[in-house]
């Protein structure tokens, strides 16, 4: 078993002649919570999507729980896994996006049980029982039969978190989960995320919520121009950044 839940070594991503990731070295231990911060276009969301192979890397090494993501190794060569094998690995990694992407024609609880039943083959009764527990966990037990159109943005995002948790993931990825919300709804989503931290969930969070990064995370990584410039404790990064680039960025967001 690997010592790390996530391990990235010289991860690169290029599209045509544009280098998006330029050699990312990064590790996340089991049970650790790490935030990725940095300016727009720095590669944060792209790197997050590479972790579960929604975006394919063009160089380097990336593993989750000791296994390559989207590939298998035979000798010195890497071979991309088929979609079914990749989907099975991806099911172990929960991801919450900026947009909620709930099925509009399904109720909250139907949205949550869809993947466990269809992808993992869980019995509907067991999946529904688990889903009700997750709805209670995110504070929405009373909204089980509500449709997305009947929910606020914050409530929809909490349903999206419950939906990701329904697959019993070993790792949770959050891609700016509060950026599409009205300011007064941000707190309720962050509170659910704080609860996951308390439960010991391994998490990587791309966020602009600096207070969350400072107060909740074990480490904060600052990205710029496709690289991780600094990665250290919140206190060290926010109070004593080592690079001029990090100091300049933080002076504008704190």
PDB file of C-alpha atoms in Angstrom:
ATOM      1  CA  UNK A   1       0.000   0.000   0.000  1.00  0.00           C
ATOM      2  CA  UNK A   2       1.346   3.423  -0.953  1.00  0.00           C
ATOM      3  CA  UNK A   3       2.075   5.934   1.774  1.00  0.00           C
ATOM      4  CA  UNK A   4       0.192   8.500  -0.285  1.00  0.00           C
ATOM      5  CA  UNK A   5      -3.408   8.682  -1.440  1.00  0.00           C
ATOM      6  CA  UNK A   6      -2.302  10.908  -4.330  1.00  0.00           C
ATOM      7  CA  UNK A   7       1.165  11.058  -5.831  1.00  0.00           C
ATOM      8  CA  UNK A   8       2.089  13.224  -8.818  1.00  0.00           C
ATOM      9  CA  UNK A   9       5.565  13.387 -10.303  1.00  0.00           C
ATOM     10  CA  UNK A  10       6.419  15.798 -13.134  1.00  0.00           C
ATOM     11  CA  UNK A  11       2.794  15.782 -14.354  1.00  0.00           C
ATOM     12  CA  UNK A  12       2.398  17.655 -17.620  1.00  0.00           C
ATOM     13  CA  UNK A  13      -0.569  18.550 -19.795  1.00  0.00           C
ATOM     14  CA  UNK A  14      -0.339  20.224 -23.179  1.00  0.00           C
ATOM     15  CA  UNK A  15      -2.981  21.065 -25.750  1.00  0.00           C
ATOM     16  CA  UNK A  16      -1.528  21.850 -29.173  1.00  0.00           C
ATOM     17  CA  UNK A  17       1.368  24.168 -28.315  1.00  0.00           C
ATOM     18  CA  UNK A  18      -0.105  25.362 -25.033  1.00  0.00           C
ATOM     19  CA  UNK A  19       1.470  23.997 -21.847  1.00  0.00           C
ATOM     20  CA  UNK A  20      -1.192  23.936 -19.140  1.00  0.00           C
ATOM     21  CA  UNK A  21       0.667  21.843 -16.561  1.00  0.00           C
ATOM     22  CA  UNK A  22       4.432  22.173 -16.607  1.00  0.00           C
ATOM     23  CA  UNK A  23       5.744  19.539 -14.276  1.00  0.00           C
ATOM     24  CA  UNK A  24       3.558  19.254 -11.168  1.00  0.00           C
ATOM     25  CA  UNK A  25       5.067  17.441  -8.191  1.00  0.00           C
ATOM     26  CA  UNK A  26       2.509  16.855  -5.459  1.00  0.00           C
ATOM     27  CA  UNK A  27       1.540  14.335  -2.792  1.00  0.00           C
ATOM     28  CA  UNK A  28      -1.436  13.968  -0.470  1.00  0.00           C
ATOM     29  CA  UNK A  29      -1.330  11.610   2.483  1.00  0.00           C
ATOM     30  CA  UNK A  30      -4.278   9.523   3.589  1.00  0.00           C
ATOM     31  CA  UNK A  31      -6.699  11.598   5.622  1.00  0.00           C
ATOM     32  CA  UNK A  32      -5.017  14.837   4.605  1.00  0.00           C
ATOM     33  CA  UNK A  33      -6.897  17.912   3.358  1.00  0.00           C
ATOM     34  CA  UNK A  34      -5.051  20.116   0.870  1.00  0.00           C
ATOM     35  CA  UNK A  35      -6.259  23.269  -0.873  1.00  0.00           C
ATOM     36  CA  UNK A  36      -5.050  24.420  -4.273  1.00  0.00           C
ATOM     37  CA  UNK A  37      -5.077  28.186  -4.630  1.00  0.00           C
ATOM     38  CA  UNK A  38      -3.788  30.543  -7.280  1.00  0.00           C
ATOM     39  CA  UNK A  39      -4.848  32.862 -10.082  1.00  0.00           C
ATOM     40  CA  UNK A  40      -7.305  31.864 -12.788  1.00  0.00           C
ATOM     41  CA  UNK A  41      -5.580  29.928 -15.544  1.00  0.00           C
ATOM     42  CA  UNK A  42      -2.843  28.588 -13.294  1.00  0.00           C
ATOM     43  CA  UNK A  43      -3.818  24.949 -13.924  1.00  0.00           C
ATOM     44  CA  UNK A  44      -5.619  24.134 -10.663  1.00  0.00           C
ATOM     45  CA  UNK A  45      -8.808  22.719 -12.163  1.00  0.00           C
ATOM     46  CA  UNK A  46      -6.938  20.948 -14.952  1.00  0.00           C
ATOM     47  CA  UNK A  47      -4.719  19.192 -12.431  1.00  0.00           C
ATOM     48  CA  UNK A  48      -7.738  18.191 -10.366  1.00  0.00           C
ATOM     49  CA  UNK A  49      -9.387  16.662 -13.445  1.00  0.00           C
ATOM     50  CA  UNK A  50      -6.187  14.775 -14.240  1.00  0.00           C
ATOM     51  CA  UNK A  51      -6.372  13.025 -10.886  1.00  0.00           C
ATOM     52  CA  UNK A  52      -9.473  11.085 -11.918  1.00  0.00           C
ATOM     53  CA  UNK A  53      -8.541  10.929 -15.621  1.00  0.00           C
ATOM     54  CA  UNK A  54     -11.290  13.257 -16.804  1.00  0.00           C
ATOM     55  CA  UNK A  55      -8.349  15.033 -18.402  1.00  0.00           C
ATOM     56  CA  UNK A  56      -5.498  12.898 -19.715  1.00  0.00           C
ATOM     57  CA  UNK A  57      -1.949  13.829 -18.782  1.00  0.00           C
ATOM     58  CA  UNK A  58       0.652  14.108 -21.529  1.00  0.00           C
ATOM     59  CA  UNK A  59       3.646  13.362 -19.347  1.00  0.00           C
ATOM     60  CA  UNK A  60       4.767  12.368 -15.898  1.00  0.00           C
ATOM     61  CA  UNK A  61       3.324   9.987 -13.314  1.00  0.00           C
ATOM     62  CA  UNK A  62       0.074  10.186 -11.382  1.00  0.00           C
ATOM     63  CA  UNK A  63      -1.314   7.604  -8.982  1.00  0.00           C
ATOM     64  CA  UNK A  64      -4.220   7.311  -6.561  1.00  0.00           C
ATOM     65  CA  UNK A  65      -3.938   4.865  -3.685  1.00  0.00           C
ATOM     66  CA  UNK A  66      -0.788   3.403  -5.234  1.00  0.00           C
ATOM     67  CA  UNK A  67      -2.330   2.718  -8.654  1.00  0.00           C
ATOM     68  CA  UNK A  68      -1.800   4.582 -11.904  1.00  0.00           C
ATOM     69  CA  UNK A  69      -4.760   6.681 -13.002  1.00  0.00           C
ATOM     70  CA  UNK A  70      -6.194   5.615 -16.346  1.00  0.00           C
ATOM     71  CA  UNK A  71      -3.206   3.452 -17.301  1.00  0.00           C
ATOM     72  CA  UNK A  72      -1.513   0.159 -16.604  1.00  0.00           C
ATOM     73  CA  UNK A  73       2.220  -0.413 -16.757  1.00  0.00           C
ATOM     74  CA  UNK A  74       3.777  -3.274 -18.684  1.00  0.00           C
ATOM     75  CA  UNK A  75       7.541  -3.138 -18.434  1.00  0.00           C
ATOM     76  CA  UNK A  76       8.611   0.374 -19.363  1.00  0.00           C
ATOM     77  CA  UNK A  77       5.440   1.159 -21.312  1.00  0.00           C
ATOM     78  CA  UNK A  78       2.109   2.621 -20.246  1.00  0.00           C
ATOM     79  CA  UNK A  79      -1.155   1.502 -21.823  1.00  0.00           C
ATOM     80  CA  UNK A  80      -4.369   3.446 -21.406  1.00  0.00           C
ATOM     81  CA  UNK A  81      -7.168   1.525 -19.732  1.00  0.00           C
ATOM     82  CA  UNK A  82     -10.480   0.974 -21.452  1.00  0.00           C
ATOM     83  CA  UNK A  83     -13.423   3.159 -20.521  1.00  0.00           C
ATOM     84  CA  UNK A  84     -15.007   0.484 -18.331  1.00  0.00           C
ATOM     85  CA  UNK A  85     -11.827  -0.047 -16.294  1.00  0.00           C
ATOM     86  CA  UNK A  86     -11.265   3.695 -16.037  1.00  0.00           C
ATOM     87  CA  UNK A  87     -14.854   4.254 -14.908  1.00  0.00           C
ATOM     88  CA  UNK A  88     -14.433   1.625 -12.181  1.00  0.00           C
ATOM     89  CA  UNK A  89     -11.351   3.437 -10.851  1.00  0.00           C
ATOM     90  CA  UNK A  90     -13.040   6.829 -11.210  1.00  0.00           C
ATOM     91  CA  UNK A  91     -15.950   5.574  -9.103  1.00  0.00           C
ATOM     92  CA  UNK A  92     -13.570   5.460  -6.127  1.00  0.00           C
ATOM     93  CA  UNK A  93     -12.886   9.195  -6.459  1.00  0.00           C
ATOM     94  CA  UNK A  94     -15.714  11.580  -5.643  1.00  0.00           C
ATOM     95  CA  UNK A  95     -15.756  14.903  -7.473  1.00  0.00           C
ATOM     96  CA  UNK A  96     -17.842  18.007  -6.878  1.00  0.00           C
ATOM     97  CA  UNK A  97     -17.825  20.663  -9.583  1.00  0.00           C
ATOM     98  CA  UNK A  98     -18.591  24.376  -9.684  1.00  0.00           C
ATOM     99  CA  UNK A  99     -21.941  23.575 -11.271  1.00  0.00           C
ATOM    100  CA  UNK A 100     -24.176  21.053  -9.588  1.00  0.00           C
ATOM    101  CA  UNK A 101     -25.152  19.038 -12.705  1.00  0.00           C
ATOM    102  CA  UNK A 102     -28.088  17.352 -10.991  1.00  0.00           C
ATOM    103  CA  UNK A 103     -30.648  15.506 -13.089  1.00  0.00           C
ATOM    104  CA  UNK A 104     -33.497  18.022 -13.326  1.00  0.00           C
ATOM    105  CA  UNK A 105     -36.157  15.327 -13.741  1.00  0.00           C
ATOM    106  CA  UNK A 106     -35.090  13.357 -10.656  1.00  0.00           C
ATOM    107  CA  UNK A 107     -35.673  14.145  -6.997  1.00  0.00           C
ATOM    108  CA  UNK A 108     -32.816  14.729  -4.589  1.00  0.00           C
ATOM    109  CA  UNK A 109     -32.800  11.159  -3.377  1.00  0.00           C
ATOM    110  CA  UNK A 110     -33.121   9.796  -6.914  1.00  0.00           C
ATOM    111  CA  UNK A 111     -30.079  11.840  -7.932  1.00  0.00           C
ATOM    112  CA  UNK A 112     -28.097  10.360  -5.050  1.00  0.00           C
ATOM    113  CA  UNK A 113     -28.947   6.698  -5.688  1.00  0.00           C
ATOM    114  CA  UNK A 114     -28.526   6.832  -9.476  1.00  0.00           C
ATOM    115  CA  UNK A 115     -24.800   5.991  -9.618  1.00  0.00           C
ATOM    116  CA  UNK A 116     -24.707   3.392  -6.812  1.00  0.00           C
ATOM    117  CA  UNK A 117     -27.560   1.491  -8.471  1.00  0.00           C
ATOM    118  CA  UNK A 118     -26.541   1.909 -12.112  1.00  0.00           C
ATOM    119  CA  UNK A 119     -22.740   1.836 -11.798  1.00  0.00           C
ATOM    120  CA  UNK A 120     -22.057  -0.279  -8.715  1.00  0.00           C
ATOM    121  CA  UNK A 121     -25.125  -2.480  -8.955  1.00  0.00           C
ATOM    122  CA  UNK A 122     -26.347  -1.768  -5.430  1.00  0.00           C
ATOM    123  CA  UNK A 123     -29.848  -2.829  -4.504  1.00  0.00           C
ATOM    124  CA  UNK A 124     -32.217   0.124  -4.657  1.00  0.00           C
ATOM    125  CA  UNK A 125     -33.433  -0.406  -1.095  1.00  0.00           C
ATOM    126  CA  UNK A 126     -29.893  -0.382   0.348  1.00  0.00           C
ATOM    127  CA  UNK A 127     -28.866   2.563  -1.821  1.00  0.00           C
ATOM    128  CA  UNK A 128     -31.929   4.519  -0.724  1.00  0.00           C
ATOM    129  CA  UNK A 129     -31.236   3.822   2.943  1.00  0.00           C
ATOM    130  CA  UNK A 130     -27.661   5.015   2.519  1.00  0.00           C
ATOM    131  CA  UNK A 131     -28.863   8.073   0.597  1.00  0.00           C
ATOM    132  CA  UNK A 132     -31.224   9.063   3.404  1.00  0.00           C
ATOM    133  CA  UNK A 133     -28.317   8.952   5.815  1.00  0.00           C
ATOM    134  CA  UNK A 134     -26.289  11.177   3.499  1.00  0.00           C
ATOM    135  CA  UNK A 135     -29.157  13.639   3.156  1.00  0.00           C
ATOM    136  CA  UNK A 136     -29.256  13.868   6.912  1.00  0.00           C
ATOM    137  CA  UNK A 137     -25.479  14.383   6.959  1.00  0.00           C
ATOM    138  CA  UNK A 138     -25.720  17.385   4.610  1.00  0.00           C
ATOM    139  CA  UNK A 139     -28.720  18.774   6.495  1.00  0.00           C
ATOM    140  CA  UNK A 140     -31.328  18.071   3.827  1.00  0.00           C
ATOM    141  CA  UNK A 141     -33.259  15.065   5.097  1.00  0.00           C
ATOM    142  CA  UNK A 142     -36.460  17.081   4.632  1.00  0.00           C
ATOM    143  CA  UNK A 143     -35.693  17.647   0.919  1.00  0.00           C
ATOM    144  CA  UNK A 144     -35.469  14.012  -0.194  1.00  0.00           C
ATOM    145  CA  UNK A 145     -38.408  14.322  -2.590  1.00  0.00           C
ATOM    146  CA  UNK A 146     -37.643  17.832  -3.846  1.00  0.00           C
ATOM    147  CA  UNK A 147     -36.568  18.444  -7.436  1.00  0.00           C
ATOM    148  CA  UNK A 148     -33.491  20.574  -8.204  1.00  0.00           C
ATOM    149  CA  UNK A 149     -35.687  23.453  -9.369  1.00  0.00           C
ATOM    150  CA  UNK A 150     -37.197  23.560  -5.877  1.00  0.00           C
ATOM    151  CA  UNK A 151     -33.799  23.889  -4.179  1.00  0.00           C
ATOM    152  CA  UNK A 152     -31.463  26.836  -3.672  1.00  0.00           C
ATOM    153  CA  UNK A 153     -27.988  26.767  -5.177  1.00  0.00           C
ATOM    154  CA  UNK A 154     -26.478  25.903  -1.818  1.00  0.00           C
ATOM    155  CA  UNK A 155     -28.935  23.060  -1.344  1.00  0.00           C
ATOM    156  CA  UNK A 156     -28.220  21.733  -4.822  1.00  0.00           C
ATOM    157  CA  UNK A 157     -24.492  21.750  -4.118  1.00  0.00           C
ATOM    158  CA  UNK A 158     -25.043  19.883  -0.867  1.00  0.00           C
ATOM    159  CA  UNK A 159     -27.048  17.285  -2.811  1.00  0.00           C
ATOM    160  CA  UNK A 160     -24.134  17.063  -5.268  1.00  0.00           C
ATOM    161  CA  UNK A 161     -21.783  16.374  -2.348  1.00  0.00           C
ATOM    162  CA  UNK A 162     -24.130  13.682  -1.035  1.00  0.00           C
ATOM    163  CA  UNK A 163     -24.281  12.181  -4.534  1.00  0.00           C
ATOM    164  CA  UNK A 164     -20.485  11.944  -4.655  1.00  0.00           C
ATOM    165  CA  UNK A 165     -20.362  10.406  -1.178  1.00  0.00           C
ATOM    166  CA  UNK A 166     -22.943   7.805  -2.166  1.00  0.00           C
ATOM    167  CA  UNK A 167     -20.212   5.978  -4.100  1.00  0.00           C
ATOM    168  CA  UNK A 168     -18.219   5.599  -0.874  1.00  0.00           C
ATOM    169  CA  UNK A 169     -15.109   7.255  -2.333  1.00  0.00           C
ATOM    170  CA  UNK A 170     -11.628   7.000  -0.856  1.00  0.00           C
ATOM    171  CA  UNK A 171     -10.819  10.512  -2.092  1.00  0.00           C
ATOM    172  CA  UNK A 172     -12.910  13.650  -2.616  1.00  0.00           C
ATOM    173  CA  UNK A 173     -12.043  16.360  -5.134  1.00  0.00           C
ATOM    174  CA  UNK A 174     -13.728  19.760  -4.999  1.00  0.00           C
ATOM    175  CA  UNK A 175     -13.388  22.156  -7.925  1.00  0.00           C
ATOM    176  CA  UNK A 176     -14.338  25.599  -6.609  1.00  0.00           C
ATOM    177  CA  UNK A 177     -17.560  24.210  -5.091  1.00  0.00           C
ATOM    178  CA  UNK A 178     -18.803  27.591  -3.861  1.00  0.00           C
ATOM    179  CA  UNK A 179     -17.857  29.850  -6.774  1.00  0.00           C
ATOM    180  CA  UNK A 180     -21.287  29.628  -8.447  1.00  0.00           C
ATOM    181  CA  UNK A 181     -23.189  30.381  -5.237  1.00  0.00           C
ATOM    182  CA  UNK A 182     -24.617  33.608  -3.914  1.00  0.00           C
ATOM    183  CA  UNK A 183     -22.429  34.781  -1.002  1.00  0.00           C
ATOM    184  CA  UNK A 184     -25.054  34.024   1.634  1.00  0.00           C
ATOM    185  CA  UNK A 185     -25.170  30.359   0.543  1.00  0.00           C
ATOM    186  CA  UNK A 186     -21.428  29.705   0.658  1.00  0.00           C
ATOM    187  CA  UNK A 187     -21.335  29.010   4.398  1.00  0.00           C
ATOM    188  CA  UNK A 188     -23.758  26.086   4.313  1.00  0.00           C
ATOM    189  CA  UNK A 189     -21.651  24.242   1.736  1.00  0.00           C
ATOM    190  CA  UNK A 190     -18.390  24.928   3.548  1.00  0.00           C
ATOM    191  CA  UNK A 191     -19.977  23.626   6.757  1.00  0.00           C
ATOM    192  CA  UNK A 192     -20.698  20.292   5.067  1.00  0.00           C
ATOM    193  CA  UNK A 193     -17.108  20.163   3.840  1.00  0.00           C
ATOM    194  CA  UNK A 194     -15.853  20.874   7.359  1.00  0.00           C
ATOM    195  CA  UNK A 195     -17.886  17.871   8.502  1.00  0.00           C
ATOM    196  CA  UNK A 196     -16.111  15.654   5.957  1.00  0.00           C
ATOM    197  CA  UNK A 197     -12.769  16.887   7.246  1.00  0.00           C
ATOM    198  CA  UNK A 198     -13.829  15.949  10.776  1.00  0.00           C
ATOM    199  CA  UNK A 199     -14.739  12.479   9.488  1.00  0.00           C
ATOM    200  CA  UNK A 200     -11.195  11.993   8.158  1.00  0.00           C
ATOM    201  CA  UNK A 201     -11.958  12.156   4.445  1.00  0.00           C
ATOM    202  CA  UNK A 202      -8.952  12.715   2.177  1.00  0.00           C
ATOM    203  CA  UNK A 203      -9.730  15.874   0.205  1.00  0.00           C
ATOM    204  CA  UNK A 204      -8.207  18.164  -2.411  1.00  0.00           C
ATOM    205  CA  UNK A 205     -10.034  21.458  -2.739  1.00  0.00           C
ATOM    206  CA  UNK A 206      -9.565  24.070  -5.446  1.00  0.00           C
ATOM    207  CA  UNK A 207     -10.937  27.170  -3.793  1.00  0.00           C
ATOM    208  CA  UNK A 208     -10.967  30.944  -3.550  1.00  0.00           C
ATOM    209  CA  UNK A 209     -12.259  30.698   0.024  1.00  0.00           C
ATOM    210  CA  UNK A 210      -9.065  31.647   1.800  1.00  0.00           C
ATOM    211  CA  UNK A 211     -10.548  31.377   5.291  1.00  0.00           C
ATOM    212  CA  UNK A 212     -11.484  27.758   4.590  1.00  0.00           C
ATOM    213  CA  UNK A 213      -7.974  27.045   3.317  1.00  0.00           C
ATOM    214  CA  UNK A 214      -6.421  28.718   6.337  1.00  0.00           C
ATOM    215  CA  UNK A 215      -8.677  27.264   9.026  1.00  0.00           C
ATOM    216  CA  UNK A 216      -9.438  23.750   7.807  1.00  0.00           C
ATOM    217  CA  UNK A 217      -6.666  22.456   5.555  1.00  0.00           C
ATOM    218  CA  UNK A 218      -3.503  20.641   6.573  1.00  0.00           C
ATOM    219  CA  UNK A 219      -1.566  22.180   3.695  1.00  0.00           C
ATOM    220  CA  UNK A 220      -2.131  24.794   1.010  1.00  0.00           C
ATOM    221  CA  UNK A 221      -0.512  24.616  -2.431  1.00  0.00           C
ATOM    222  CA  UNK A 222      -0.110  27.801  -4.457  1.00  0.00           C
ATOM    223  CA  UNK A 223      -0.135  27.225  -8.220  1.00  0.00           C
ATOM    224  CA  UNK A 224       0.958  29.585 -10.952  1.00  0.00           C
ATOM    225  CA  UNK A 225       1.620  29.040 -14.657  1.00  0.00           C
ATOM    226  CA  UNK A 226       1.091  25.297 -14.476  1.00  0.00           C
ATOM    227  CA  UNK A 227       3.396  24.611 -11.539  1.00  0.00           C
ATOM    228  CA  UNK A 228       3.111  24.340  -7.778  1.00  0.00           C
ATOM    229  CA  UNK A 229       5.185  27.259  -6.551  1.00  0.00           C
ATOM    230  CA  UNK A 230       4.775  26.676  -2.812  1.00  0.00           C
ATOM    231  CA  UNK A 231       3.112  23.956  -0.756  1.00  0.00           C
ATOM    232  CA  UNK A 232       3.217  24.241   3.004  1.00  0.00           C
ATOM    233  CA  UNK A 233       1.072  24.750   6.084  1.00  0.00           C
ATOM    234  CA  UNK A 234      -1.596  27.460   5.950  1.00  0.00           C
ATOM    235  CA  UNK A 235       0.195  29.502   8.603  1.00  0.00           C
ATOM    236  CA  UNK A 236       3.467  29.471   6.694  1.00  0.00           C
ATOM    237  CA  UNK A 237       1.934  30.232   3.303  1.00  0.00           C
ATOM    238  CA  UNK A 238      -0.461  32.952   4.393  1.00  0.00           C
ATOM    239  CA  UNK A 239       1.793  34.604   6.963  1.00  0.00           C
ATOM    240  CA  UNK A 240       5.255  34.091   5.455  1.00  0.00           C
ATOM    241  CA  UNK A 241       5.117  33.182   1.752  1.00  0.00           C
ATOM    242  CA  UNK A 242       8.569  32.454   0.410  1.00  0.00           C
ATOM    243  CA  UNK A 243       8.130  33.615  -3.193  1.00  0.00           C
ATOM    244  CA  UNK A 244       7.388  37.047  -4.552  1.00  0.00           C
ATOM    245  CA  UNK A 245       4.662  35.584  -6.787  1.00  0.00           C
ATOM    246  CA  UNK A 246       2.796  34.089  -3.821  1.00  0.00           C
ATOM    247  CA  UNK A 247       3.202  37.290  -1.820  1.00  0.00           C
ATOM    248  CA  UNK A 248       1.766  39.329  -4.684  1.00  0.00           C
ATOM    249  CA  UNK A 249      -1.206  37.004  -5.149  1.00  0.00           C
ATOM    250  CA  UNK A 250      -2.042  36.845  -1.452  1.00  0.00           C
ATOM    251  CA  UNK A 251      -1.813  40.630  -1.125  1.00  0.00           C
ATOM    252  CA  UNK A 252      -4.760  40.864  -3.521  1.00  0.00           C
ATOM    253  CA  UNK A 253      -6.985  38.156  -2.031  1.00  0.00           C
ATOM    254  CA  UNK A 254      -6.515  38.484   1.735  1.00  0.00           C
TER     255      UNK A 254
END
